[in-house]
Coordinates of C-alpha atoms in Angstrom, one line a residue:
M310 CA 0.0 0.0 0.0
D311 CA 1.3 3.5 -1.0
V312 CA 1.7 6.0 1.7
G313 CA 1.7 9.7 1.0
L314 CA 0.2 13.1 1.6
V315 CA -3.0 14.6 0.0
R316 CA -3.3 18.3 -0.5
D317 CA -6.7 19.6 0.8
Q318 CA -7.0 22.3 -1.8
C319 CA -6.6 20.1 -4.9
D320 CA -7.0 16.5 -3.5
T321 CA -3.7 15.5 -5.2
F322 CA -1.9 12.4 -3.8
N323 CA 1.8 13.2 -3.3
P324 CA 4.7 10.9 -2.1
M325 CA 5.8 11.3 1.4
A326 CA 9.1 12.9 0.4
S327 CA 7.5 15.6 -1.7
P328 CA 8.2 19.1 -0.3
A329 CA 5.4 20.6 -2.3
C330 CA 2.2 19.5 -4.1
T331 CA 3.0 18.3 -7.6
S332 CA -0.2 19.9 -8.8
C333 CA -0.6 23.3 -7.2
G334 CA 2.9 23.8 -5.8
S335 CA 1.8 24.3 -2.1
P336 CA 4.2 23.1 0.6
L337 CA 3.5 19.6 2.0
A338 CA 5.9 19.4 5.0
L339 CA 4.2 18.1 8.1
G340 CA 3.7 20.9 10.6
A341 CA 4.6 23.5 8.0
R342 CA 3.7 27.0 9.1
R343 CA 1.1 28.9 7.1
V344 CA 2.7 31.5 4.9
R345 CA 1.7 35.0 6.0
R346 CA 0.3 37.0 3.1
G347 CA 2.0 40.3 2.5
P348 CA 0.1 43.5 1.7
S349 CA 0.8 43.1 -2.0
Q350 CA 0.3 39.4 -2.2
P351 CA -3.1 38.4 -3.5
L352 CA -5.3 36.0 -1.6
G353 CA -4.6 32.4 -2.3
Q354 CA -1.3 33.0 -4.0
V355 CA 1.7 31.1 -2.7
P356 CA 5.1 32.8 -2.8
H357 CA 7.6 31.4 -5.2
T358 CA 9.8 28.8 -3.5
S359 CA 13.0 27.8 -5.0
M360 CA 13.0 24.0 -5.3
T361 CA 15.6 21.7 -6.5
G362 CA 15.8 18.0 -7.0
P363 CA 14.1 15.4 -9.2
Q364 CA 10.7 15.8 -7.5
A365 CA 10.5 19.6 -8.1
S366 CA 7.5 20.4 -10.4
P367 CA 7.4 23.6 -12.5
P368 CA 4.3 25.9 -12.2
P369 CA 1.4 25.1 -14.6
V370 CA 1.6 26.8 -18.1
R371 CA -1.5 28.8 -19.0
P372 CA -2.5 28.7 -22.7
A373 CA -1.8 32.0 -24.5
A374 CA -4.8 34.1 -25.3
P375 CA -5.7 34.0 -29.1
A376 CA -4.4 36.9 -31.1
V377 CA -7.1 39.5 -32.1
R378 CA -7.2 42.6 -34.3
A379 CA -9.6 45.5 -34.4
C380 CA -12.1 45.8 -37.3
K381 CA -11.4 48.9 -39.3
E382 CA -15.1 49.4 -39.9
C383 CA -16.7 48.9 -36.4
G384 CA -13.7 48.6 -34.1
N385 CA -14.8 45.3 -32.5
P386 CA -12.1 42.7 -31.8
V387 CA -11.9 40.0 -34.4
P388 CA -9.7 36.8 -34.1
A389 CA -6.7 37.0 -36.3
S390 CA -7.7 33.9 -38.2
F391 CA -11.0 35.4 -39.3
R392 CA -11.3 36.8 -42.9
F393 CA -14.5 38.8 -42.1
C394 CA -15.8 40.7 -39.1
G395 CA -18.4 38.7 -37.2
T396 CA -20.2 42.0 -36.3
C397 CA -20.4 44.1 -39.4
G398 CA -19.2 41.6 -42.0
A399 CA -16.3 43.8 -43.2
R400 CA -13.4 42.1 -45.0
M401 CA -10.4 41.7 -42.6
D402 CA -8.0 40.5 -45.3
Q403 CA -7.5 43.6 -47.4
S404 CA -5.3 41.9 -50.0
K405 CA -6.8 41.8 -53.5
P406 CA -7.8 38.4 -54.8
T407 CA -5.7 37.0 -57.6
G408 CA -6.7 34.8 -60.6
D409 CA -9.8 34.9 -62.8
R410 CA -12.0 37.8 -61.7
R411 CA -14.6 37.5 -64.4
T412 CA -18.2 37.9 -63.2
M413 CA -20.3 34.7 -63.5
F414 CA -23.9 34.5 -64.4
F415 CA -26.2 33.2 -61.7
G416 CA -29.2 32.2 -63.8
A417 CA -30.4 31.2 -67.3
M418 CA -32.2 34.5 -67.8
Q419 CA -28.9 36.4 -67.1
Q420 CA -27.3 34.3 -69.9
A421 CA -30.1 34.8 -72.4
R422 CA -29.8 37.5 -74.9
A423 CA -33.5 37.4 -75.8
K424 CA -36.8 35.9 -74.8
L425 CA -40.2 35.2 -76.4
V426 CA -43.4 36.2 -74.5
L427 CA -46.5 34.3 -75.4
I428 CA -49.5 36.7 -75.9
K429 CA -52.8 35.2 -74.5
G430 CA -56.2 35.5 -76.1
D431 CA -57.1 38.5 -73.9
G432 CA -53.9 40.4 -75.0
L433 CA -52.0 39.8 -71.7
D434 CA -48.6 38.3 -71.4
G435 CA -48.4 34.6 -70.8
V436 CA -45.5 32.3 -70.4
S437 CA -42.0 33.5 -71.4
F438 CA -39.4 31.4 -73.2
T439 CA -35.8 32.3 -72.5
L440 CA -33.4 31.9 -75.5
A441 CA -30.2 31.1 -73.6
G442 CA -28.8 28.6 -76.1
Q443 CA -27.6 29.0 -79.7
E444 CA -30.7 27.4 -81.4
H445 CA -34.3 27.0 -80.2
I446 CA -36.6 24.8 -82.1
A447 CA -40.4 25.5 -81.9
G448 CA -43.0 23.1 -83.0
R449 CA -45.8 20.7 -82.1
L450 CA -43.6 17.6 -81.3
E451 CA -40.0 18.7 -81.0
G452 CA -37.9 21.4 -79.5
P453 CA -37.9 23.5 -76.2
L454 CA -40.7 25.8 -77.5
L455 CA -43.3 23.1 -77.6
F456 CA -47.0 23.7 -78.4
Q457 CA -48.5 20.2 -78.3
D458 CA -52.2 21.4 -78.6
D459 CA -51.7 23.5 -81.7
P460 CA -52.8 21.5 -84.7
F461 CA -51.6 24.2 -87.2
L462 CA -47.9 23.9 -86.1
S463 CA -45.7 21.4 -87.9
P464 CA -43.7 18.9 -85.7
R465 CA -40.6 21.1 -86.4
H466 CA -42.0 24.5 -87.3
A467 CA -39.4 27.2 -86.8
N468 CA -36.0 27.9 -85.4
F469 CA -34.9 30.9 -83.3
Y470 CA -31.1 31.2 -83.4
Y471 CA -28.3 33.7 -82.9
K472 CA -26.0 34.9 -85.6
E473 CA -23.5 37.7 -85.1
D474 CA -25.3 38.7 -81.9
K475 CA -28.6 39.0 -83.6
L476 CA -31.7 37.0 -83.1
I477 CA -33.0 35.3 -86.3
V478 CA -36.1 33.2 -87.1
S479 CA -36.1 30.5 -89.7
D480 CA -39.0 28.6 -91.2
L481 CA -38.3 24.9 -91.1
R482 CA -40.4 24.2 -94.2
S483 CA -43.5 24.3 -92.1
A484 CA -47.0 23.7 -93.7
N485 CA -48.4 27.0 -92.6
G486 CA -45.4 29.2 -92.4
V487 CA -44.0 31.9 -90.0
Y488 CA -45.3 35.4 -90.0
V489 CA -43.6 38.6 -88.7
R490 CA -45.6 41.8 -88.0
I491 CA -44.5 44.6 -90.4
R492 CA -43.4 48.0 -88.9
G493 CA -43.6 50.0 -92.2
P494 CA -44.4 49.6 -95.9
M495 CA -43.0 46.3 -97.1
L496 CA -42.1 45.5 -100.7
L497 CA -43.9 42.4 -101.9
Q498 CA -43.2 39.9 -104.6
S499 CA -45.7 38.0 -106.6
G500 CA -46.8 35.0 -104.5
D501 CA -46.1 36.7 -101.1
I502 CA -48.6 35.8 -98.4
F503 CA -49.8 38.2 -95.6
L504 CA -52.2 37.8 -92.6
I505 CA -54.7 40.4 -91.3
G506 CA -57.0 39.3 -88.5
E507 CA -57.9 35.7 -89.5
Q508 CA -57.6 36.2 -93.2
I509 CA -54.8 34.8 -95.3
M510 CA -54.2 36.7 -98.5
R511 CA -51.8 36.1 -101.4
I512 CA -50.7 38.8 -103.8
E513 CA -50.3 38.0 -107.4
T514 CA -49.3 40.1 -110.4
T515 CA -51.5 39.8 -113.5
P516 CA -49.5 40.1 -116.8
P517 CA -51.5 40.8 -120.0
E518 CA -53.8 37.8 -120.6
T519 CA -54.6 36.7 -124.1
T520 CA -55.2 33.0 -123.8
G521 CA -58.9 32.1 -123.9
L522 CA -60.0 35.3 -125.5
G523 CA -60.3 34.0 -129.0
P524 CA -63.0 31.8 -130.6
D525 CA -63.1 28.0 -130.4
E526 CA -62.8 25.6 -133.3
D527 CA -66.3 26.6 -134.5
G528 CA -65.5 30.3 -134.4
T529 CA -67.7 30.9 -131.3
Y530 CA -66.5 33.2 -128.5
V531 CA -67.2 32.4 -124.9
F532 CA -69.7 34.7 -123.4
A533 CA -68.7 36.0 -119.9
S534 CA -68.2 39.1 -117.9
P535 CA -65.8 41.4 -119.6
R536 CA -62.2 41.6 -118.4
R537 CA -60.9 44.8 -117.0
A538 CA -57.3 45.9 -117.1
S539 CA -55.5 44.9 -113.9
R540 CA -51.9 44.6 -112.8
M541 CA -52.5 42.7 -109.5
R542 CA -55.0 40.6 -107.7
L543 CA -55.5 39.4 -104.1
V544 CA -56.4 35.8 -103.5
Q545 CA -57.9 34.6 -100.2
T546 CA -56.8 31.1 -99.0
L547 CA -59.4 29.1 -97.0
R548 CA -58.7 26.4 -94.4
G549 CA -58.1 23.2 -96.2
G550 CA -56.3 25.0 -99.1
D551 CA -59.4 26.1 -101.1
V552 CA -59.4 29.4 -102.8
G553 CA -61.9 31.9 -101.4
L554 CA -62.3 35.5 -102.6
V555 CA -60.3 36.7 -105.6
Y556 CA -60.1 40.5 -106.1
R557 CA -58.7 41.9 -109.3
A558 CA -57.5 45.4 -108.7
T559 CA -58.6 47.9 -111.2
G560 CA -56.7 50.8 -109.6
E561 CA -53.3 51.3 -108.0
I562 CA -54.5 50.9 -104.3
V563 CA -56.5 48.1 -102.7
A564 CA -57.8 49.0 -99.2
I565 CA -58.7 46.1 -96.8
G566 CA -60.7 46.3 -93.6
R567 CA -64.0 45.6 -92.0
D568 CA -66.2 48.4 -93.5
N569 CA -66.1 50.7 -96.5
N570 CA -63.0 49.3 -98.2
D571 CA -62.3 47.6 -101.5
I572 CA -62.1 44.3 -99.7
N573 CA -64.2 43.9 -96.5
F574 CA -64.4 41.2 -93.8
P575 CA -67.2 42.4 -91.6
E576 CA -67.4 39.2 -89.5
D577 CA -63.7 39.2 -88.6
P578 CA -63.5 40.7 -85.1
F579 CA -59.7 41.0 -85.3
I580 CA -59.7 43.3 -88.3
S581 CA -59.9 47.1 -87.9
G582 CA -62.3 49.3 -89.8
H583 CA -59.4 50.4 -92.2
H584 CA -56.7 47.8 -91.6
A585 CA -54.2 47.7 -94.4
Q586 CA -53.6 48.5 -98.0
V587 CA -51.8 47.2 -101.0
T588 CA -50.3 49.7 -103.4
F589 CA -48.9 49.2 -107.0
A590 CA -46.1 51.8 -107.1
D591 CA -43.1 52.4 -109.3
A592 CA -40.9 50.6 -106.8
G593 CA -43.2 47.5 -106.9
I594 CA -46.1 46.3 -104.8
L595 CA -46.1 47.8 -101.2
L596 CA -48.0 46.4 -98.2
T597 CA -48.8 49.0 -95.6
D598 CA -50.5 48.7 -92.2
L599 CA -53.0 51.6 -91.5
G600 CA -52.5 51.8 -87.8
S601 CA -54.6 48.7 -87.1
K602 CA -55.1 47.4 -83.6
N603 CA -53.7 43.8 -84.2
G604 CA -51.2 44.6 -87.0
T605 CA -50.4 43.1 -90.4
F606 CA -48.2 40.1 -90.7
L607 CA -46.0 39.0 -93.7
R608 CA -45.0 35.4 -94.2
I609 CA -41.2 35.1 -94.3
R610 CA -39.5 33.7 -97.4
Q611 CA -36.1 33.5 -95.8
D612 CA -34.3 33.7 -92.5
T613 CA -35.3 37.0 -90.9
T614 CA -33.6 39.2 -88.3
L615 CA -35.8 40.1 -85.3
S616 CA -35.7 43.2 -83.2
H617 CA -36.9 44.2 -79.8
G618 CA -40.7 44.5 -79.9
D619 CA -41.3 42.4 -83.0
Y620 CA -44.3 40.0 -83.1
V621 CA -44.0 36.5 -84.6
F622 CA -47.2 34.5 -85.5
M623 CA -47.0 30.8 -86.2
G624 CA -49.8 28.3 -86.0
Q625 CA -52.1 29.9 -83.5
Q626 CA -49.3 31.3 -81.3
L627 CA -48.5 35.0 -81.1
L628 CA -45.1 35.7 -79.6
R629 CA -43.4 39.0 -78.7
V630 CA -39.7 39.4 -79.0
E631 CA -37.8 41.0 -76.1
I632 CA -34.1 41.6 -76.5
V633 CA -32.5 41.4 -73.0

């Protein structure tokens, strides 16, 4: 059995020969006199006693307080290892970051250069399609711009793509074409198709016609309404591909609208009173919108550049172009 001394203050077991406690450094000699505290000696502090020998124990080492530095913004102490102030969030490391400092995009809309906004039947904005890639196919069965319930769209109808930082629309040989709203007078070619309200019209030039005007084998002429001189005609295309109204222009201007025009569509609620006109001028045939509410749309023949605020009509979908 080991015999030793136990210090009351710290309950540390010490060998009999120990002159001082190995834990707190207090003297352990039997009958040792209590050390009188001097006027400048704090209560409970034991004066330093020089001890030698193998059993002498050094005083305990206290851990150093962590290094701190004052925040330059709010003045609060911040541990030296912290990069930001925990109070105000100011950066403590003032050194400039190195390496790639390019700003990164945080969302698809930030990367997109344009978007298409679907116009609903009441004229309000519907869903938006962000054009963040290089090409964007629209159709009934394929592509990110998908309109599965539109029977007038082809499976792959159109493509919206970027070229030289410009947005371009291309007709992918669709059955019903792609239409863009005109902003001013547009020069037409024979065979061009345009849309006003729900009416599809085709413009045709009429060169001098002589066939069928002569007599038959028996010398008999066909009796019919007389032909009037005309340089152009407008042909209405009905659903299913049938030909509807055919208007042979006898003058240089053909006005189209709902009432009191050369060509009237009184039952079409999307046509204005005086909607558009076609003019045979020296430069050619011009199509002009007359400030109509719903605009006049021309079917594109080739890839067409789009601008901010343009309207594109395909199938039964009306889309507004917004350049971001």
